[in-house]
Amino acid sequence: MKKWLGALFAAVLVFALAACGGNDNNNAAEGGKGGELVKLKVGASNVPHAEILEKAKPILKEKGIDLEIITFQDYILPNKALADKDIDANYFQHIPYLESQMKEHGYDFVNAGGIHIEPIGLYSKKYKSIEELPDGATIIMSNSVADHGRILSMLQEKGLIKLKPGVDKTKATVNDIVENPKHLKFKADVDAGLLPQIYKNGEGDAVLINANYALDAGLDPAKDPIAVESPKNNPYVNIVAVRKGDENRKEIKTLVEVLQSKEIQDFIKEKYHGAVIPAATNNQ
């Protein structure tokens, strides 16, 4: 009798453990509910992208996603890493830049969702306003062609130049300038990441710097520039980019939903004080 009862108890125990194990596997497959978290690798610039992702990390963990943030110092490697499948998504670029990179390199990427805007600024060590810029002033800007139209549109908005009527402002080049009353000279062969140091060195008369590089260099993109582009109806929204087809992955959709949530968008407002603007306020 004792042997029979012992065998029966062992059988019940094995059945119970098997049932528990089955539940754990099902939970893991459902995205981490009581099981393993789903790993998601996202490439990002140090500031503000990686900082925003760090804020989102615990929220994503609650939703079953283990976010790993891979930081990059330039604008080239994050897209290469995405194409090589070293990361699942990247968050560092605006839409015109994504489109130019896809055209240039043949990347098959899609925009999974817009998160924020970084208004570009004109900085000067020599002058306190754009009105003070002298005749023949040298303006230094990024060698990223995708940013040239943006920069020139901003200078037109501030009354410094006039572009050819009807030109696509996201694709404009210095050759599209039809009026340049101050005879401004443009130096457009500088890597974007070097622009803050060039400004600090006092090179040129004014330097156009992307907000993420300005922040990373300890500048205040809301207060330090002598001019800042308007965020209203700004097409340069920073996005989450993924390989085509992955925009439908549950983890990617959750990532974008969290980054677009009120909690994260409020964090962007409070932390960056206008230097970085939530995409939700783009048209306000």
Tab-separated table of C-alpha atoms in Angstrom:
chain	number	residue	atom	x	y	z
A	1	MET	CA	0.000	0.000	0.000
A	2	LYS	CA	2.808	2.451	0.923
A	3	LYS	CA	4.577	1.761	-2.362
A	4	TRP	CA	1.342	2.327	-4.278
A	5	LEU	CA	0.632	5.622	-2.498
A	6	GLY	CA	4.213	6.776	-3.090
A	7	ALA	CA	3.937	6.066	-6.810
A	8	LEU	CA	0.598	7.893	-6.987
A	9	PHE	CA	2.040	10.958	-5.216
A	10	ALA	CA	5.031	11.039	-7.572
A	11	ALA	CA	2.769	10.880	-10.592
A	12	VAL	CA	0.615	13.759	-9.312
A	13	LEU	CA	3.750	15.821	-8.610
A	14	VAL	CA	5.150	15.274	-12.109
A	15	PHE	CA	1.797	16.218	-13.643
A	16	ALA	CA	1.631	19.419	-11.555
A	17	LEU	CA	5.166	20.455	-12.499
A	18	ALA	CA	4.469	19.805	-16.162
A	19	ALA	CA	1.336	21.945	-15.960
A	20	CYS	CA	3.284	24.810	-14.356
A	21	GLY	CA	6.017	24.546	-16.946
A	22	GLY	CA	3.430	24.687	-19.711
A	23	ASN	CA	1.947	27.855	-18.262
A	24	ASP	CA	5.404	29.487	-18.079
A	25	ASN	CA	6.084	28.706	-21.733
A	26	ASN	CA	2.732	30.107	-22.786
A	27	ASN	CA	3.334	33.249	-20.754
A	28	ALA	CA	6.763	33.767	-22.290
A	29	ALA	CA	5.261	33.394	-25.755
A	30	GLU	CA	2.679	36.062	-24.866
A	31	GLY	CA	5.384	38.681	-24.367
A	32	GLY	CA	6.774	38.165	-20.908
A	33	LYS	CA	3.674	37.720	-18.711
A	34	GLY	CA	5.251	35.723	-15.909
A	35	GLY	CA	7.927	34.393	-18.270
A	36	GLU	CA	10.959	35.618	-20.144
A	37	LEU	CA	11.026	39.164	-21.485
A	38	VAL	CA	11.224	39.768	-25.231
A	39	LYS	CA	14.557	41.394	-26.120
A	40	LEU	CA	14.381	44.511	-28.320
A	41	LYS	CA	17.572	46.248	-29.519
A	42	VAL	CA	17.217	49.899	-30.526
A	43	GLY	CA	20.010	52.093	-31.894
A	44	ALA	CA	19.989	55.755	-30.858
A	45	SER	CA	21.967	58.973	-30.591
A	46	ASN	CA	23.177	59.725	-27.047
A	47	VAL	CA	21.037	62.832	-26.601
A	48	PRO	CA	18.102	63.095	-26.515
A	49	HIS	CA	17.130	59.758	-28.069
A	50	ALA	CA	18.917	57.396	-25.665
A	51	GLU	CA	17.757	59.477	-22.690
A	52	ILE	CA	14.158	59.248	-23.853
A	53	LEU	CA	14.503	55.499	-24.371
A	54	GLU	CA	15.936	55.117	-20.851
A	55	LYS	CA	12.809	56.797	-19.499
A	56	ALA	CA	10.667	54.386	-21.511
A	57	LYS	CA	12.656	51.302	-20.471
A	58	PRO	CA	10.807	50.469	-17.198
A	59	ILE	CA	7.430	51.045	-18.860
A	60	LEU	CA	8.378	48.637	-21.635
A	61	LYS	CA	9.569	46.080	-19.080
A	62	GLU	CA	6.117	46.092	-17.510
A	63	LYS	CA	4.774	45.263	-20.960
A	64	GLY	CA	7.126	42.296	-21.381
A	65	ILE	CA	9.899	43.996	-23.378
A	66	ASP	CA	13.566	44.073	-22.367
A	67	LEU	CA	14.868	47.178	-24.140
A	68	GLU	CA	18.569	47.255	-24.992
A	69	ILE	CA	19.799	50.676	-26.105
A	70	ILE	CA	22.762	50.774	-28.501
A	71	THR	CA	24.220	54.289	-28.782
A	72	PHE	CA	25.882	55.720	-31.898
A	73	GLN	CA	27.977	58.846	-32.397
A	74	ASP	CA	27.153	59.470	-36.059
A	75	TYR	CA	24.285	59.363	-38.570
A	76	ILE	CA	25.655	56.578	-40.786
A	77	LEU	CA	26.125	53.512	-38.595
A	78	PRO	CA	22.597	53.307	-37.070
A	79	ASN	CA	21.043	52.636	-40.487
A	80	LYS	CA	23.809	50.219	-41.463
A	81	ALA	CA	23.271	48.317	-38.205
A	82	LEU	CA	19.544	48.157	-38.900
A	83	ALA	CA	20.113	46.860	-42.427
A	84	ASP	CA	22.597	44.258	-41.095
A	85	LYS	CA	19.994	43.134	-38.493
A	86	ASP	CA	22.306	43.988	-35.604
A	87	ILE	CA	19.448	46.008	-34.111
A	88	ASP	CA	15.649	45.791	-34.368
A	89	ALA	CA	15.010	49.514	-34.827
A	90	ASN	CA	16.717	52.867	-34.660
A	91	TYR	CA	15.629	56.197	-33.252
A	92	PHE	CA	17.865	59.092	-34.255
A	93	GLN	CA	16.779	60.497	-37.632
A	94	HIS	CA	14.095	62.666	-39.174
A	95	ILE	CA	11.942	61.700	-42.149
A	96	PRO	CA	13.812	63.554	-44.948
A	97	TYR	CA	17.103	62.018	-43.779
A	98	LEU	CA	15.567	58.529	-43.726
A	99	GLU	CA	14.247	59.046	-47.256
A	100	SER	CA	17.629	60.261	-48.521
A	101	GLN	CA	19.442	57.301	-46.954
A	102	MET	CA	16.980	54.833	-48.444
A	103	LYS	CA	17.493	56.372	-51.873
A	104	GLU	CA	21.277	56.479	-51.552
A	105	HIS	CA	21.849	53.023	-50.053
A	106	GLY	CA	18.778	51.076	-51.140
A	107	TYR	CA	17.621	50.439	-47.570
A	108	ASP	CA	14.171	48.872	-47.283
A	109	PHE	CA	13.063	50.741	-44.151
A	110	VAL	CA	9.792	52.252	-42.987
A	111	ASN	CA	8.789	54.938	-40.526
A	112	ALA	CA	7.146	53.176	-37.569
A	113	GLY	CA	6.098	56.422	-35.862
A	114	GLY	CA	7.096	60.029	-35.123
A	115	ILE	CA	8.256	60.952	-31.615
A	116	HIS	CA	9.786	64.433	-31.389
A	117	ILE	CA	11.267	67.434	-33.198
A	118	GLU	CA	14.662	69.043	-32.584
A	119	PRO	CA	14.547	72.615	-33.921
A	120	ILE	CA	17.874	73.464	-35.549
A	121	GLY	CA	19.651	76.580	-34.295
A	122	LEU	CA	22.015	79.243	-35.629
A	123	TYR	CA	24.826	79.884	-33.134
A	124	SER	CA	27.413	82.668	-33.109
A	125	LYS	CA	30.286	83.594	-30.802
A	126	LYS	CA	30.660	86.960	-32.550
A	127	TYR	CA	27.114	88.289	-32.941
A	128	LYS	CA	24.075	88.425	-30.684
A	129	SER	CA	21.415	88.531	-33.408
A	130	ILE	CA	20.974	87.631	-37.062
A	131	GLU	CA	20.603	91.338	-37.813
A	132	GLU	CA	24.219	91.856	-36.699
A	133	LEU	CA	25.610	89.361	-39.213
A	134	PRO	CA	27.863	91.371	-41.557
A	135	ASP	CA	27.935	91.464	-45.333
A	136	GLY	CA	29.814	88.400	-46.598
A	137	ALA	CA	29.406	86.475	-43.324
A	138	THR	CA	30.452	82.815	-43.420
A	139	ILE	CA	27.784	80.341	-42.343
A	140	ILE	CA	29.052	76.866	-41.411
A	141	MET	CA	26.654	73.935	-41.656
A	142	SER	CA	26.458	70.162	-41.798
A	143	ASN	CA	27.646	68.141	-44.784
A	144	SER	CA	24.380	66.175	-44.555
A	145	VAL	CA	22.576	67.102	-47.776
A	146	ALA	CA	19.274	66.066	-46.166
A	147	ASP	CA	19.703	68.983	-43.718
A	148	HIS	CA	20.553	71.633	-46.302
A	149	GLY	CA	16.964	72.310	-47.336
A	150	ARG	CA	15.976	72.550	-43.705
A	151	ILE	CA	18.758	75.014	-42.938
A	152	LEU	CA	18.085	77.166	-45.983
A	153	SER	CA	14.352	77.198	-45.240
A	154	MET	CA	15.142	78.443	-41.763
A	155	LEU	CA	17.403	81.218	-43.123
A	156	GLN	CA	14.626	82.200	-45.515
A	157	GLU	CA	12.140	82.203	-42.642
A	158	LYS	CA	14.460	84.626	-40.802
A	159	GLY	CA	14.726	86.905	-43.852
A	160	LEU	CA	18.409	86.276	-44.642
A	161	ILE	CA	17.901	84.666	-48.063
A	162	LYS	CA	15.159	83.810	-50.539
A	163	LEU	CA	14.810	80.451	-52.279
A	164	LYS	CA	13.614	79.757	-55.807
A	165	PRO	CA	9.777	79.813	-55.890
A	166	GLY	CA	8.214	76.367	-55.836
A	167	VAL	CA	11.365	74.522	-54.745
A	168	ASP	CA	10.824	71.573	-52.389
A	169	LYS	CA	12.145	73.045	-49.168
A	170	THR	CA	13.265	69.653	-47.859
A	171	LYS	CA	15.494	69.217	-50.927
A	172	ALA	CA	16.738	72.749	-51.520
A	173	THR	CA	20.467	73.419	-51.972
A	174	VAL	CA	22.556	76.591	-51.987
A	175	ASN	CA	22.076	76.618	-55.776
A	176	ASP	CA	18.380	77.327	-55.163
A	177	ILE	CA	19.131	80.674	-53.472
A	178	VAL	CA	17.843	83.484	-55.694
A	179	GLU	CA	18.258	86.379	-53.265
A	180	ASN	CA	21.165	86.789	-50.838
A	181	PRO	CA	21.232	90.483	-49.826
A	182	LYS	CA	24.013	90.005	-47.252
A	183	HIS	CA	26.113	87.941	-49.690
A	184	LEU	CA	26.353	85.138	-47.146
A	185	LYS	CA	28.983	82.478	-47.820
A	186	PHE	CA	28.195	78.838	-47.015
A	187	LYS	CA	30.669	76.231	-45.825
A	188	ALA	CA	28.807	72.914	-46.024
A	189	ASP	CA	31.476	70.240	-45.736
A	190	VAL	CA	31.560	69.652	-41.970
A	191	ASP	CA	30.479	66.496	-40.160
A	192	ALA	CA	27.419	67.322	-38.036
A	193	GLY	CA	29.031	65.985	-34.866
A	194	LEU	CA	31.918	68.471	-35.150
A	195	LEU	CA	29.741	71.582	-35.401
A	196	PRO	CA	29.507	72.300	-31.635
A	197	GLN	CA	33.313	72.321	-31.323
A	198	ILE	CA	33.633	74.537	-34.399
A	199	TYR	CA	31.201	76.954	-32.750
A	200	LYS	CA	33.146	76.859	-29.474
A	201	ASN	CA	36.348	77.549	-31.420
A	202	GLY	CA	34.737	80.684	-32.834
A	203	GLU	CA	35.151	79.570	-36.450
A	204	GLY	CA	33.080	81.312	-39.119
A	205	ASP	CA	30.509	83.960	-38.290
A	206	ALA	CA	27.655	81.598	-37.431
A	207	VAL	CA	27.192	77.829	-37.172
A	208	LEU	CA	24.017	75.818	-37.719
A	209	ILE	CA	23.829	72.961	-35.192
A	210	ASN	CA	21.339	70.124	-34.804
A	211	ALA	CA	19.777	70.145	-31.331
A	212	ASN	CA	20.907	66.627	-30.416
A	213	TYR	CA	24.581	67.513	-30.979
A	214	ALA	CA	24.111	70.842	-29.219
A	215	LEU	CA	22.636	69.125	-26.158
A	216	ASP	CA	25.381	66.507	-26.138
A	217	ALA	CA	27.959	69.330	-26.131
A	218	GLY	CA	26.364	71.095	-23.176
A	219	LEU	CA	24.670	73.843	-25.180
A	220	ASP	CA	21.091	74.999	-24.630
A	221	PRO	CA	19.332	74.762	-28.034
A	222	ALA	CA	16.457	76.877	-26.749
A	223	LYS	CA	18.526	79.795	-25.384
A	224	ASP	CA	22.018	79.815	-26.901
A	225	PRO	CA	21.236	80.241	-30.637
A	226	ILE	CA	20.734	83.670	-32.191
A	227	ALA	CA	17.911	82.097	-34.235
A	228	VAL	CA	15.894	78.877	-34.015
A	229	GLU	CA	13.663	77.325	-36.658
A	230	SER	CA	9.922	77.222	-36.021
A	231	PRO	CA	8.531	73.834	-34.920
A	232	LYS	CA	5.119	74.590	-36.444
A	233	ASN	CA	4.268	72.222	-39.324
A	234	ASN	CA	7.882	71.093	-39.226
A	235	PRO	CA	8.485	68.027	-41.455
A	236	TYR	CA	11.678	67.077	-39.612
A	237	VAL	CA	10.067	64.769	-37.053
A	238	ASN	CA	12.446	62.283	-35.443
A	239	ILE	CA	11.091	58.780	-35.901
A	240	VAL	CA	11.497	55.120	-35.039
A	241	ALA	CA	12.724	53.390	-38.199
A	242	VAL	CA	12.511	49.639	-38.819
A	243	ARG	CA	13.025	47.163	-41.634
A	244	LYS	CA	9.968	46.918	-43.872
A	245	GLY	CA	7.457	44.494	-42.387
A	246	ASP	CA	8.714	44.872	-38.816
A	247	GLU	CA	6.424	47.847	-38.236
A	248	ASN	CA	3.710	45.240	-37.595
A	249	ARG	CA	5.672	43.417	-34.882
A	250	LYS	CA	3.960	43.618	-31.511
A	251	GLU	CA	7.169	44.786	-29.785
A	252	ILE	CA	7.713	47.617	-32.279
A	253	LYS	CA	4.117	48.796	-31.993
A	254	THR	CA	4.428	48.771	-28.212
A	255	LEU	CA	7.702	50.729	-28.362
A	256	VAL	CA	6.118	53.449	-30.503
A	257	GLU	CA	2.965	53.552	-28.357
A	258	VAL	CA	5.067	54.062	-25.226
A	259	LEU	CA	7.251	56.754	-26.819
A	260	GLN	CA	4.112	58.555	-28.028
A	261	SER	CA	2.377	58.196	-24.666
A	262	LYS	CA	1.505	61.222	-22.549
A	263	GLU	CA	4.021	60.152	-19.897
A	264	ILE	CA	6.973	60.191	-22.312
A	265	GLN	CA	5.815	63.253	-24.240
A	266	ASP	CA	5.444	65.140	-20.929
A	267	PHE	CA	8.942	63.974	-19.958
A	268	ILE	CA	10.309	65.466	-23.193
A	269	LYS	CA	8.638	68.818	-22.450
A	270	GLU	CA	9.844	68.945	-18.854
A	271	LYS	CA	13.422	67.786	-19.438
A	272	TYR	CA	14.345	69.751	-22.557
A	273	HIS	CA	12.359	72.993	-22.091
A	274	GLY	CA	11.731	73.573	-25.795
A	275	ALA	CA	15.079	72.285	-27.064
A	276	VAL	CA	13.256	69.078	-27.971
A	277	ILE	CA	9.550	69.247	-28.772
A	278	PRO	CA	7.053	66.365	-28.646
A	279	ALA	CA	5.727	65.503	-32.100
A	280	ALA	CA	2.199	65.741	-30.711
A	281	THR	CA	2.627	69.544	-30.491
A	282	ASN	CA	4.050	69.851	-34.020
A	283	ASN	CA	0.972	71.464	-35.523
A	284	GLN	CA	-0.050	73.530	-32.514
